[in-house]
Coordinates of C-alpha atoms and ligand atoms in Angstrom, one line a residue:
X1 CA 66.1 -31.5 60.1
X2 CA 63.9 -30.7 63.1
X3 CA 60.3 -30.9 62.2
X4 CA 56.9 -30.6 63.6
X5 CA 54.1 -32.5 62.0
X6 CA 50.5 -31.3 61.6
X7 CA 47.8 -33.8 61.0
X8 CA 44.7 -32.6 59.2
X9 CA 41.9 -35.0 60.1
X10 CA 39.3 -35.9 57.4
X11 CA 36.9 -33.2 58.6
X12 CA 39.5 -30.5 58.0
X13 CA 40.2 -31.1 54.3
X14 CA 38.2 -31.7 51.2
X15 CA 39.7 -34.9 49.8
X16 CA 37.1 -37.6 49.5
X17 CA 37.7 -41.2 48.5
X18 CA 35.3 -40.8 45.6
X19 CA 37.8 -38.6 43.9
X20 CA 40.6 -41.1 44.1
X21 CA 41.2 -43.6 41.3
X22 CA 39.9 -47.0 42.2
X23 CA 43.2 -48.6 41.3
X24 CA 45.1 -46.2 43.5
X25 CA 42.7 -47.1 46.4
X26 CA 43.3 -50.8 45.7
X27 CA 47.0 -50.3 46.0
X28 CA 46.7 -48.3 49.2
X29 CA 44.3 -50.8 50.8
X30 CA 46.4 -53.8 49.9
X31 CA 49.5 -52.3 51.3
X32 CA 47.7 -51.4 54.5
X33 CA 46.4 -55.0 54.8
X34 CA 49.9 -56.2 54.5
X35 CA 50.7 -54.0 57.5
X36 CA 52.6 -51.4 55.6
X37 CA 52.1 -47.6 55.7
X38 CA 50.5 -46.3 52.6
X39 CA 49.9 -42.7 51.5
X40 CA 48.9 -40.8 48.4
X41 CA 51.5 -38.1 47.9
X42 CA 52.7 -35.4 45.5
X43 CA 50.7 -33.8 42.7
X44 CA 47.6 -35.9 43.2
X45 CA 47.1 -34.6 46.8
X46 CA 47.9 -31.1 45.7
X47 CA 45.4 -31.3 42.8
X48 CA 42.6 -33.0 44.8
X49 CA 42.9 -30.2 47.4
X50 CA 42.2 -27.8 44.5
X51 CA 39.2 -29.9 43.5
X52 CA 41.0 -30.8 40.2
X53 CA 41.3 -34.2 38.7
X54 CA 44.9 -35.4 39.1
X55 CA 47.0 -36.5 36.1
X56 CA 48.1 -39.6 38.0
X57 CA 48.3 -41.0 41.5
X58 CA 51.5 -41.6 43.3
X59 CA 51.8 -43.7 46.4
X60 CA 54.5 -43.6 49.1
X61 CA 55.1 -46.5 51.5
X62 CA 57.6 -48.0 53.9
X63 CA 57.5 -51.3 51.9
X64 CA 60.6 -51.8 49.8
X65 CA 60.2 -52.1 46.0
X66 CA 60.7 -55.9 46.4
X67 CA 58.1 -56.1 49.1
X68 CA 55.7 -54.2 46.9
X69 CA 56.4 -56.6 44.1
X70 CA 55.5 -59.5 46.3
X71 CA 52.1 -58.0 47.1
X72 CA 51.2 -57.2 43.5
X73 CA 51.6 -59.6 40.6
X74 CA 51.0 -56.8 38.1
X75 CA 54.1 -54.9 39.3
X76 CA 57.5 -54.0 37.8
X77 CA 60.5 -52.4 39.4
X78 CA 61.9 -49.5 37.4
X79 CA 64.5 -46.8 37.6
X80 CA 68.1 -46.5 38.7
X81 CA 68.3 -42.9 39.8
X82 CA 65.1 -43.5 41.9
X83 CA 64.1 -47.2 42.2
X84 CA 60.3 -47.4 42.1
X85 CA 57.6 -50.0 41.8
X86 CA 55.0 -49.6 39.0
X87 CA 51.7 -51.4 39.5
X88 CA 49.8 -51.9 36.3
X89 CA 46.0 -51.8 35.9
X90 CA 45.4 -51.9 32.1
X91 CA 46.5 -48.5 31.0
X92 CA 46.7 -46.9 34.4
X93 CA 50.0 -47.1 36.3
X94 CA 50.2 -46.5 40.0
X95 CA 53.7 -45.4 41.0
X96 CA 54.7 -46.7 44.4
X97 CA 57.8 -45.2 45.9
X98 CA 59.5 -46.3 49.1
X99 CA 60.2 -43.5 51.6
X100 CA 63.6 -42.1 50.9
X101 CA 66.0 -41.6 53.8
X102 CA 67.8 -38.4 54.5
X103 CA 71.3 -39.6 55.4
X104 CA 73.6 -41.6 53.2
X105 CA 74.7 -44.8 55.0
X106 CA 77.9 -46.7 54.5
X107 CA 76.7 -48.2 51.2
X108 CA 76.9 -46.5 47.8
X109 CA 73.1 -46.1 47.6
X110 CA 73.4 -42.4 47.5
X111 CA 75.6 -40.8 44.9
X112 CA 76.3 -37.0 44.8
X113 CA 78.1 -35.4 41.9
X114 CA 80.8 -32.9 42.7
X115 CA 78.6 -30.1 41.5
X116 CA 76.0 -31.0 44.1
X117 CA 73.7 -32.9 41.8
X118 CA 72.1 -36.0 43.3
X119 CA 72.8 -38.9 40.9
X120 CA 71.4 -41.8 42.8
X121 CA 69.3 -41.9 45.8
X122 CA 68.1 -45.2 47.0
X123 CA 68.5 -44.9 50.7
X124 CA 65.2 -46.0 52.2
X125 CA 63.8 -44.2 55.2
X126 CA 60.7 -43.1 57.0
X127 CA 57.9 -40.7 56.0
X128 CA 59.4 -38.0 58.2
X129 CA 62.7 -38.3 56.2
X130 CA 60.9 -38.7 52.9
X131 CA 59.2 -35.3 53.2
X132 CA 62.5 -33.3 52.9
X133 CA 63.5 -34.9 49.7
X134 CA 60.4 -33.6 47.9
X135 CA 60.6 -30.3 45.9
X136 CA 57.7 -28.0 47.0
X137 CA 55.8 -27.8 50.2
X138 CA 52.5 -28.3 48.4
X139 CA 54.0 -31.5 46.8
X140 CA 54.9 -32.9 50.2
X141 CA 51.4 -33.6 51.6
X142 CA 50.6 -37.2 52.4
X143 CA 47.0 -38.6 52.4
X144 CA 46.9 -41.4 54.9
X145 CA 44.8 -44.4 54.0
X146 CA 44.5 -45.5 57.6
X147 CA 42.5 -42.6 58.8
X148 CA 42.0 -40.4 55.7
X149 CA 44.0 -37.6 57.3
X150 CA 46.5 -35.3 55.5
X151 CA 50.0 -35.3 57.1
X152 CA 52.0 -32.1 56.7
X153 CA 55.6 -31.5 57.9
X154 CA 56.5 -28.5 55.8
X155 CA 53.5 -26.1 56.1
X156 CA 52.3 -27.2 52.7
X157 CA 48.6 -26.9 53.7
X158 CA 49.0 -23.3 54.6
X159 CA 51.0 -22.6 51.4
X160 CA 48.4 -24.4 49.4
X161 CA 45.6 -22.3 51.0
X162 CA 47.6 -19.1 50.3
X163 CA 48.5 -20.2 46.7
X164 CA 52.2 -20.1 47.3
X165 CA 54.8 -22.4 45.7
X166 CA 57.7 -22.7 48.1
X167 CA 60.7 -24.9 47.7
X168 CA 61.5 -27.0 50.8
X169 CA 64.9 -26.3 52.3
X170 CA 67.5 -23.9 51.0
X171 CA 66.5 -23.1 47.4
X172 CA 70.1 -22.6 46.1
X173 CA 71.0 -26.0 47.4
X174 CA 67.9 -27.7 46.1
X175 CA 68.3 -26.2 42.6
X176 CA 71.9 -27.3 42.6
X177 CA 70.9 -30.9 43.6
X178 CA 68.4 -31.0 40.7
X179 CA 68.2 -28.0 38.4
X180 CA 65.1 -29.3 36.8
X181 CA 63.3 -28.0 39.9
X182 CA 63.6 -24.6 38.3
X183 CA 61.5 -25.7 35.4
X184 CA 59.1 -27.5 37.7
X185 CA 58.7 -24.2 39.7
X186 CA 57.6 -22.4 36.5
X187 CA 55.4 -25.2 35.4
X188 CA 53.5 -25.6 38.7
X189 CA 53.2 -21.8 39.3
X190 CA 51.5 -21.4 35.9
X191 CA 49.4 -24.6 36.1
X192 CA 48.2 -24.0 39.6
X193 CA 48.0 -20.2 39.4
X194 CA 50.2 -20.0 42.4
X195 CA 52.8 -17.3 43.1
X196 CA 56.4 -18.3 43.6
X197 CA 57.7 -17.6 47.1
X198 CA 60.3 -14.8 46.9
X199 CA 63.1 -17.1 48.2
X200 CA 62.1 -19.8 45.7
X201 CA 62.0 -17.3 42.9
X202 CA 65.2 -15.3 43.6
X203 CA 67.9 -17.7 42.8
X204 CA 66.4 -19.0 39.5
X205 CA 67.8 -16.3 37.2
X206 CA 71.4 -16.8 38.5
X207 CA 71.2 -20.5 38.6
X208 CA 69.5 -21.1 35.2
X209 CA 72.8 -22.1 33.6
X210 CA 72.8 -25.2 35.8
X211 CA 70.2 -26.7 33.5
X212 CA 73.0 -27.3 31.0
X213 CA 74.2 -30.3 33.0
X214 CA 70.9 -32.1 32.6
X215 CA 70.8 -35.0 30.1
X216 CA 69.1 -34.0 26.9
X217 CA 66.5 -36.8 27.1
X218 CA 65.2 -35.6 30.5
X219 CA 65.1 -32.0 29.3
X220 CA 63.0 -33.1 26.3
X221 CA 60.5 -34.8 28.5
X222 CA 60.3 -31.8 30.8
X223 CA 60.0 -29.4 27.8
X224 CA 57.0 -31.4 26.6
X225 CA 55.3 -31.0 29.9
X226 CA 56.1 -27.3 29.9
X227 CA 54.6 -26.6 26.5
X228 CA 52.0 -29.2 25.9
X229 CA 50.0 -29.2 29.1
X230 CA 47.6 -26.5 28.2
X231 CA 49.5 -23.5 29.6
X232 CA 52.2 -23.1 27.0
X233 CA 51.9 -19.4 26.5
X234 CA 52.1 -18.4 30.1
X235 CA 54.8 -20.9 30.7
X236 CA 56.8 -19.5 27.8
X237 CA 56.5 -15.9 29.2
X238 CA 57.7 -17.0 32.7
X239 CA 60.5 -19.1 31.3
X240 CA 61.7 -16.1 29.4
X241 CA 61.4 -13.9 32.4
X242 CA 63.8 -16.2 34.3
X243 CA 66.2 -16.7 31.5
X244 CA 65.3 -20.4 31.4
X245 CA 64.0 -20.3 27.8
X246 CA 67.4 -19.1 26.7
X247 CA 68.9 -22.3 28.1
X248 CA 66.3 -24.6 26.5
X249 CA 66.2 -22.8 23.1
X250 CA 69.3 -20.6 22.8
X251 CA 68.9 -19.9 19.1
X252 CA 65.2 -19.1 19.3
X253 CA 65.9 -16.8 22.3
X254 CA 68.5 -14.9 20.4
X255 CA 66.0 -14.3 17.6
X256 CA 63.5 -13.0 20.1
X257 CA 66.1 -10.6 21.5
X258 CA 66.5 -9.0 18.1
X259 CA 62.8 -8.8 17.4
X260 CA 61.3 -6.1 15.3
X261 CA 57.9 -4.7 16.0
X262 CA 56.8 -7.8 18.0
X263 CA 58.1 -10.1 15.2
X264 CA 58.9 -13.0 15.5
X265 CA 57.5 -13.1 19.1
X266 CA 54.0 -12.8 17.9
X267 CA 54.3 -15.8 15.7
X268 CA 55.4 -17.9 18.7
X269 CA 52.7 -16.5 20.9
X270 CA 50.1 -17.4 18.4
X271 CA 51.5 -20.9 18.0
X272 CA 51.3 -21.4 21.8
X273 CA 47.9 -19.9 22.0
X274 CA 46.6 -22.2 19.4
X275 CA 48.0 -25.3 21.0
X276 CA 46.6 -24.2 24.5
X277 CA 43.2 -23.8 22.8
X278 CA 43.5 -27.2 21.3
X279 CA 44.3 -28.7 24.7
X280 CA 41.3 -27.0 26.2
X281 CA 39.1 -28.5 23.5
X282 CA 40.5 -31.9 24.3
X283 CA 42.2 -32.2 20.9
X284 CA 45.5 -34.0 20.4
X285 CA 48.7 -32.1 20.5
X286 CA 51.8 -33.1 18.7
X287 CA 55.2 -31.7 19.7
X288 CA 56.5 -31.3 16.2
X289 CA 54.2 -28.4 15.2
X290 CA 55.2 -26.3 18.2
X291 CA 58.9 -27.2 18.0
X292 CA 58.8 -26.3 14.3
X293 CA 57.4 -22.9 15.3
X294 CA 59.9 -22.3 18.0
X295 CA 62.8 -23.0 15.7
X296 CA 61.4 -21.5 12.6
X297 CA 63.0 -18.1 13.0
X298 CA 66.5 -19.5 13.7
X299 CA 66.0 -21.7 10.7
X300 CA 65.2 -18.8 8.5
X301 CA 68.1 -16.8 9.7
X302 CA 70.6 -19.5 9.0
X303 CA 68.9 -20.3 5.6
X304 CA 69.1 -16.6 4.6
X305 CA 72.7 -16.4 5.4
X306 CA 73.4 -19.4 3.2
X307 CA 71.3 -17.9 0.4
X308 CA 73.3 -14.7 0.6
X309 CA 76.4 -16.9 0.3
X310 CA 75.1 -18.3 -2.9
X311 CA 73.3 -21.5 -2.0
X312 CA 70.0 -22.1 -3.7
X313 CA 66.9 -21.9 -1.6
X314 CA 66.2 -25.6 -1.2
X315 CA 69.7 -26.5 -0.3
X316 CA 70.0 -23.6 2.0
X317 CA 66.9 -24.6 4.0
X318 CA 68.1 -28.2 4.1
X319 CA 71.4 -27.3 5.4
X320 CA 70.0 -24.8 7.8
X321 CA 67.6 -27.5 9.2
X322 CA 70.6 -29.8 9.8
X323 CA 72.4 -27.0 11.6
X324 CA 69.6 -25.9 13.8
X325 CA 68.4 -29.4 14.6
X326 CA 71.7 -30.8 15.5
X327 CA 72.4 -27.9 17.8
X328 CA 69.0 -28.3 19.5
X329 CA 69.1 -32.1 20.0
X330 CA 72.2 -31.7 22.1
X331 CA 70.0 -29.7 24.6
X332 CA 66.6 -31.4 24.2
X333 CA 67.0 -34.8 22.5
X334 CA 64.2 -34.9 20.1
X335 CA 63.2 -38.3 18.6
X336 CA 63.9 -38.7 14.9
X337 CA 60.2 -39.0 13.9
X338 CA 59.7 -35.5 15.5
X339 CA 62.6 -33.9 13.7
X340 CA 61.5 -35.4 10.5
X341 CA 58.0 -34.0 10.9
X342 CA 59.5 -30.6 11.7
X343 CA 61.6 -30.7 8.5
X344 CA 58.5 -31.7 6.5
X345 CA 56.5 -28.7 7.8
X346 CA 59.4 -26.4 7.2
X347 CA 60.3 -27.5 3.7
X348 CA 56.7 -27.4 2.5
X349 CA 56.6 -23.7 3.4
X350 CA 58.6 -22.6 0.3
X351 CA 56.6 -24.9 -1.9
X352 CA 53.4 -23.2 -1.1
X353 CA 54.5 -20.3 -3.4
X354 CA 54.2 -22.7 -6.4
X355 CA 50.6 -22.5 -7.5
X356 CA 50.8 -23.4 -11.1
X357 CA 50.7 -26.7 -12.9
X358 CA 50.8 -30.1 -11.2
X359 CA 52.8 -29.0 -8.1
X360 CA 49.9 -27.9 -6.0
X361 CA 48.2 -31.3 -6.5
X362 CA 51.3 -33.1 -5.3
X363 CA 51.6 -30.8 -2.3
X364 CA 48.1 -31.6 -1.3
X365 CA 49.0 -35.3 -1.1
X366 CA 51.9 -34.8 1.3
X367 CA 51.4 -36.4 4.7
X368 CA 52.2 -33.2 6.5
X369 CA 50.2 -30.9 4.2
X370 CA 47.6 -30.0 6.8
X371 CA 50.1 -29.2 9.4
X372 CA 52.2 -27.2 6.9
X373 CA 49.1 -25.3 5.8
X374 CA 48.2 -24.4 9.4
X375 CA 51.8 -23.3 9.9
X376 CA 51.5 -21.1 6.8
X377 CA 48.3 -19.6 8.1
X378 CA 49.9 -18.8 11.4
X379 CA 52.8 -17.1 9.6
X380 CA 50.4 -15.1 7.5
X381 CA 48.4 -14.0 10.6
X382 CA 51.5 -12.6 12.2
X383 CA 53.1 -10.9 9.2
X384 CA 55.4 -13.6 8.1
X385 CA 53.6 -14.7 4.9
X386 CA 51.1 -13.3 2.4
X387 CA 47.5 -13.8 3.5
X388 CA 46.5 -13.9 -0.1
X389 CA 48.6 -17.0 -0.5
X390 CA 46.8 -18.7 2.4
X391 CA 43.5 -17.7 0.8
X392 CA 44.6 -19.3 -2.5
X393 CA 45.3 -22.6 -0.7
X394 CA 42.1 -22.5 1.3
X395 CA 40.2 -22.1 -2.0
X396 CA 42.2 -24.7 -3.7
X397 CA 41.5 -27.3 -1.0
X398 CA 37.7 -26.6 -1.2
X399 CA 37.6 -26.3 -5.0
X400 CA 36.2 -28.9 -7.4
X401 CA 38.2 -30.3 -10.3
X402 CA 37.2 -27.6 -12.8
X403 CA 38.1 -24.8 -10.5
X404 CA 41.3 -26.4 -9.5
X405 CA 42.3 -26.6 -13.1
X406 CA 41.6 -22.9 -13.6
X407 CA 43.4 -22.0 -10.5
X408 CA 46.6 -23.8 -11.5
X409 CA 46.6 -22.8 -15.2
X410 CA 49.7 -20.9 -16.2
X411 CA 49.1 -17.2 -16.4
X412 CA 48.8 -15.8 -19.9
X413 CA 50.9 -12.9 -21.2
X414 CA 49.4 -9.8 -22.9
X415 CA 49.1 -11.6 -26.2
X416 CA 47.0 -14.3 -24.6
X417 CA 49.7 -17.0 -24.9
X418 CA 50.7 -19.0 -21.9
X419 CA 54.0 -17.9 -20.5
X420 CA 56.8 -20.4 -20.9
X421 CA 58.2 -20.3 -17.4
X422 CA 55.9 -21.7 -14.6
X423 CA 54.5 -18.9 -12.7
X424 CA 55.7 -18.2 -9.2
X425 CA 53.6 -16.5 -6.6
X426 CA 55.1 -13.2 -5.4
X427 CA 54.4 -12.7 -1.8
X428 CA 54.5 -9.2 -0.6
X429 CA 55.1 -9.8 3.1
X430 CA 58.1 -8.5 5.0
X431 CA 59.5 -12.0 5.6
X432 CA 59.1 -13.1 2.0
X433 CA 60.6 -9.9 0.7
X434 CA 63.8 -10.6 2.7
X435 CA 64.1 -13.9 1.0
Ligands
LIG1 P1 52.2 -33.6 37.9 O1 52.2 -35.1 37.9 O2 50.8 -33.0 38.1 O3 53.0 -33.0 36.8 P2 53.6 -34.0 40.4 O4 53.9 -33.1 41.5 O5 52.8 -35.2 40.7 O6 52.9 -33.2 39.3 P3 55.6 -35.8 39.5 O7 56.7 -35.6 38.6 O8 54.6 -36.8 39.2 O9 55.0 -34.4 39.8 O10 56.3 -36.2 40.9 C1 55.5 -36.7 42.0 C2 56.1 -36.1 43.3 O11 57.5 -36.5 43.4 C3 56.2 -34.6 43.4 O12 55.0 -34.0 43.8 C4 57.3 -34.4 44.3 O13 56.9 -34.5 45.7 C5 58.3 -35.5 44.0 N1 59.3 -35.0 43.0 C6 59.2 -35.2 41.7 N2 60.2 -34.7 41.0 C7 61.0 -34.2 42.0 C8 62.3 -33.5 42.0 N3 62.9 -33.2 40.8 N4 62.8 -33.1 43.2 C9 62.1 -33.4 44.3 N5 61.0 -34.0 44.4 C10 60.4 -34.4 43.2
LIG2 MG1 52.4 -36.9 39.4

């Protein structure tokens, strides 16, 4: 591809060495001293230009992974699809990638699937070739350690200044090569507050289906980045807009299509809002809570059908969970500890209605009690459970032993005798009344 390069000298950009991780600088300087080219590239350059702290630092070089390994003792070569060197500094990993070439040579180093997907791509090349393999123009800026300039072949600096996310090359071809780029487009547009260039945006809706060819483990990783990086709600809205959410969570999307007065959408919106808020406060985020929320409505639908067919509630929910989860892991492979935690949160929901006798005490001791209680609260806030029930559990947690005993005492009948059957809370919410 014909290309003109623009070099932005140090005086024409805002990236200063003081913002760059010391370890990344070490890697760059050592490569330079060994007479190799060395650049920062990708998200770190993009984020530094915005004055933001990068998530991680990626280095590009003309040294092969083996040559990198010779320079750094603390280095491991990883990957098959893209062979890379990881240089370890305690918990920080600096990823060092050798420039990729643009043309496949006689060897089998580049493998293209018949549907156009790039399966293996280990042809090494020059910076000028490497540029065109990157996804967006703003991700293809190279910070040169030799003179601290930024090297730009694709107009990324102008796009960056204009807040535009533009795919390099022909978008249809680039999405076919790697459909995950559609998810990345959404993720970066939201995270950076950039607009998608029209040509980059246009093919997404029609090509969304291509994501079905992506291995479930990779989609799970991408999905976590989409929802747990602090912009979950906006990301969700944009994914739905492009029909991408329907590919990631088909059962949940179908429920949203049949929504009634903003329900169950509002529940999901609140769950995402909460987790974005937690992220902003620097609190930890676990995937299972959000995933449990996303798949809650599909779970309920299946469970209700089973109840109508005569199954008891507990069994219906267990079978529904199996059904919903086994369909979902084919798309986004979730680790077992995550699906187990989701089940725990789900199954505890029905148990909250039992507020008499020893059951509430046992519930309180469950490992996932707190998450399940938060989940219940979220349901109550959005019309899916009785707020009075949440109030009961809030009081029960705060109560001393005496009050707890009173709260869990069996209700008395009109003659003042305790009723024989253990009482059961009767929620009045819409959702509960369907059950
Ligand atoms: P962040 O790390 O903030 O999520 P990033 O842009 O650094 O964003 P990475 O996944 O770390 O994203 O990738 C680093 C760089 O590698 C990208 O900026 C891009 O240049 C290139 N890259 C990553 N994934 C792809 C892809 N699927 N197709 C083309 N280029 C890619
Ligand atoms: Mg990165």
